[in-house]
Short mmCIF file of C-alpha atoms in Angstrom, two decimals:
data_model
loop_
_atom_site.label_atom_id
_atom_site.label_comp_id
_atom_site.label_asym_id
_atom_site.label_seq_id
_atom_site.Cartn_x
_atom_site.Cartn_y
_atom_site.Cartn_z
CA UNK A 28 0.00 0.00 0.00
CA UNK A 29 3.07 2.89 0.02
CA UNK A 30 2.46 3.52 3.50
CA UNK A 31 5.66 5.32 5.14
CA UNK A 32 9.20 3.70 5.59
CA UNK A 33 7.41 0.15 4.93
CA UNK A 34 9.23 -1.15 7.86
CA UNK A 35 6.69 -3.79 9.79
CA UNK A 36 9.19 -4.56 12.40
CA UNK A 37 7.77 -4.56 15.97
CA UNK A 38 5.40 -7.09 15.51
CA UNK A 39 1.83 -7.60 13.60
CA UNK A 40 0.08 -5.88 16.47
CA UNK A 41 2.16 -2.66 17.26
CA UNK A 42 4.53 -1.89 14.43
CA UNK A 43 2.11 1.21 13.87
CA UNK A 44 2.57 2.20 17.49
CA UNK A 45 6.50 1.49 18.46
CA UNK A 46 7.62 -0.60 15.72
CA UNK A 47 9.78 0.43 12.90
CA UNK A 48 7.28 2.27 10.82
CA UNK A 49 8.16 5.99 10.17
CA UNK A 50 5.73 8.29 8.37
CA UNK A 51 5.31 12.39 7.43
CA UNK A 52 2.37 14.01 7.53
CA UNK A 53 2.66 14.58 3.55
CA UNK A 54 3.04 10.69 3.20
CA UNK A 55 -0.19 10.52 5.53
CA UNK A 56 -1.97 12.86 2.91
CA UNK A 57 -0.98 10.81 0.03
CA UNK A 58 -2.35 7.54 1.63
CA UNK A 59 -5.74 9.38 2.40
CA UNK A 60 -5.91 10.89 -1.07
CA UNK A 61 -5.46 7.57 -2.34
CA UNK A 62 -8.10 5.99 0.28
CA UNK A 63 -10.59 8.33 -0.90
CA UNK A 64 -9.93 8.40 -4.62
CA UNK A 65 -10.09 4.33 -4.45
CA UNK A 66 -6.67 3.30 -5.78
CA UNK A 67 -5.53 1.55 -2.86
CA UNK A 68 -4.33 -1.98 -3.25
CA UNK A 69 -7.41 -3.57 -1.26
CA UNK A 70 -10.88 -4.57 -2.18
CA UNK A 71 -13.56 -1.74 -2.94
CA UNK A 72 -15.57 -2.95 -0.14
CA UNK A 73 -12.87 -2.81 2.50
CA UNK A 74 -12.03 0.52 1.38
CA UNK A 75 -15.86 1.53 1.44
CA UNK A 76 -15.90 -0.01 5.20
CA UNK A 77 -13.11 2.61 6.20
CA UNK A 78 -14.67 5.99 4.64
CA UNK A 79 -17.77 5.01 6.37
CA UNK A 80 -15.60 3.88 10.15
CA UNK A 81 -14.15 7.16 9.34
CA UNK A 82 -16.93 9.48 9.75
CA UNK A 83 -16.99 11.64 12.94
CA UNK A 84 -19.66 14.22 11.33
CA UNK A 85 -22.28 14.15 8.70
CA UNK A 86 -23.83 17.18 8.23
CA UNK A 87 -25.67 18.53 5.26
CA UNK A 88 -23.17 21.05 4.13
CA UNK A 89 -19.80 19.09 5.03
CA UNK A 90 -18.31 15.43 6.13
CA UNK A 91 -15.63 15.18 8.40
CA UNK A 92 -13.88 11.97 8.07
CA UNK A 93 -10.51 11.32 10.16
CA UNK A 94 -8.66 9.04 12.71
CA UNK A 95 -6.57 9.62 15.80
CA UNK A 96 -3.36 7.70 16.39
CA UNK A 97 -0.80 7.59 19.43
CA UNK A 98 2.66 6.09 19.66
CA UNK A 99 5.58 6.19 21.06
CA UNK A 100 9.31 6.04 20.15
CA UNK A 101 12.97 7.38 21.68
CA UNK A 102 11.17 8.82 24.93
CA UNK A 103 8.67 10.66 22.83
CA UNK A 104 4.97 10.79 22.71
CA UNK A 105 3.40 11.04 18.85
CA UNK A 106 -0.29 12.07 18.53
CA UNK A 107 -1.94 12.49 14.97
CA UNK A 108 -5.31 13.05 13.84
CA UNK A 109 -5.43 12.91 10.17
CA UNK A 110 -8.30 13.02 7.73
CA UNK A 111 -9.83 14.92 5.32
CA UNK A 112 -12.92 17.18 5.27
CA UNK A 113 -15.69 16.71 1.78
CA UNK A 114 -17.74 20.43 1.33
CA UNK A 115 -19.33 21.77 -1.70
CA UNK A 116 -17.83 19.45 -3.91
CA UNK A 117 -14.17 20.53 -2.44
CA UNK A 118 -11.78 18.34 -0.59
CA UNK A 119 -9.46 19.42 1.96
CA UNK A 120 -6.99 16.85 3.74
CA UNK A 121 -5.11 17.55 6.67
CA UNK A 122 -2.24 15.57 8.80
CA UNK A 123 -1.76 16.94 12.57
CA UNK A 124 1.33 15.54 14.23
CA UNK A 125 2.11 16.37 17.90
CA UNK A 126 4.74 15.41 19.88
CA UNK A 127 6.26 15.49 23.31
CA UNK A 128 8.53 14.25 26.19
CA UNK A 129 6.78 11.09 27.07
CA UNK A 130 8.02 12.21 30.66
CA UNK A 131 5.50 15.20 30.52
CA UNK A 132 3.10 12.51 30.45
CA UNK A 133 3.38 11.54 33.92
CA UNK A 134 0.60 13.63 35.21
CA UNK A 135 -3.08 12.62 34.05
CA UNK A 136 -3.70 16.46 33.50
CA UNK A 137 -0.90 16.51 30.73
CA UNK A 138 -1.69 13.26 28.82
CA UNK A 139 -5.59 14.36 28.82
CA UNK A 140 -4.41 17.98 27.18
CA UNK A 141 -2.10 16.11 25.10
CA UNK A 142 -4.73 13.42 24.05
CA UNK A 143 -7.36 16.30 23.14
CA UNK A 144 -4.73 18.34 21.24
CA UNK A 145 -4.40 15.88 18.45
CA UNK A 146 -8.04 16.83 17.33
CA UNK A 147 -8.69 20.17 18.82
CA UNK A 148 -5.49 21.92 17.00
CA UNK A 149 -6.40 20.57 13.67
CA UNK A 150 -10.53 21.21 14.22
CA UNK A 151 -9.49 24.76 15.25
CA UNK A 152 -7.37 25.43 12.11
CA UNK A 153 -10.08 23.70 9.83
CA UNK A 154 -12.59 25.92 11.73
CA UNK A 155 -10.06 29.54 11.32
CA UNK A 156 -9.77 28.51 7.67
CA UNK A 157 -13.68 28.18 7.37
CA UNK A 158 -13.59 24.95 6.30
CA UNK A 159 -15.35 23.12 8.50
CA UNK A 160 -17.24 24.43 11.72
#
């Protein structure tokens, strides 16, 4: 599927988490555009079954589709929330990254800001760029 570095080390159930895969938010952006545009090297239906796992709002001007992630690797904390936004016959994709010391993560208060940031920064921008409310 092209996704990032390739590298599946780390085991079936957590390469994605603290394995050996490596991926930009560009390369993220590619593998949605792809997703969405169907040319993806998986069935139609299993791609159809993603879109629609992917929805987090529906509304009748705009659909929000996207998907968190959180990982760790080399004493850091990575938080995404990628996805892409369907209005008025537009698309617009986005890739949010965060990152910090998974130290600062010690205190509940600081891994429940972090854990909100991955979708509130990127919902915020989407919202200042009138894109999606």
């Amino acid at each position: 599927a092209d996704y990032g570095n390739h590298d599946m080390s780390g085991g079936i159930d957590q390469f994605w988490l603290d394995g050996g895969l490596r991926i930009s938010p560009a390369q993220q952006i590619n593998f949605l555009q792809r997703l969405r545009d169907n040319k993806l090297p998986f069935l139609q239906r299993s791609m159809d079954i993603v879109k629609k796992v992917m929805v987090m709002t529906d509304s009748s001007d705009a659909v929000l589709r996207g998907k968190t992630g959180w990982g760790g690797q080399d004493g850091q904390d990575i938080g995404w929330f990628v996805g892409y936004v369907e209005r008025g016959g537009q698309v617009y994709y986005f890739a949010n990254c965060v990152q910090i010391a998974s130290s600062e993560l010690e205190k509940v208060e600081r891994a429940i800001q972090f854990d909100q940031s991955r979708k509130g920064i990127a919902l915020a921008i989407l919202k200042d760029l009138q894109i999606f409310e």
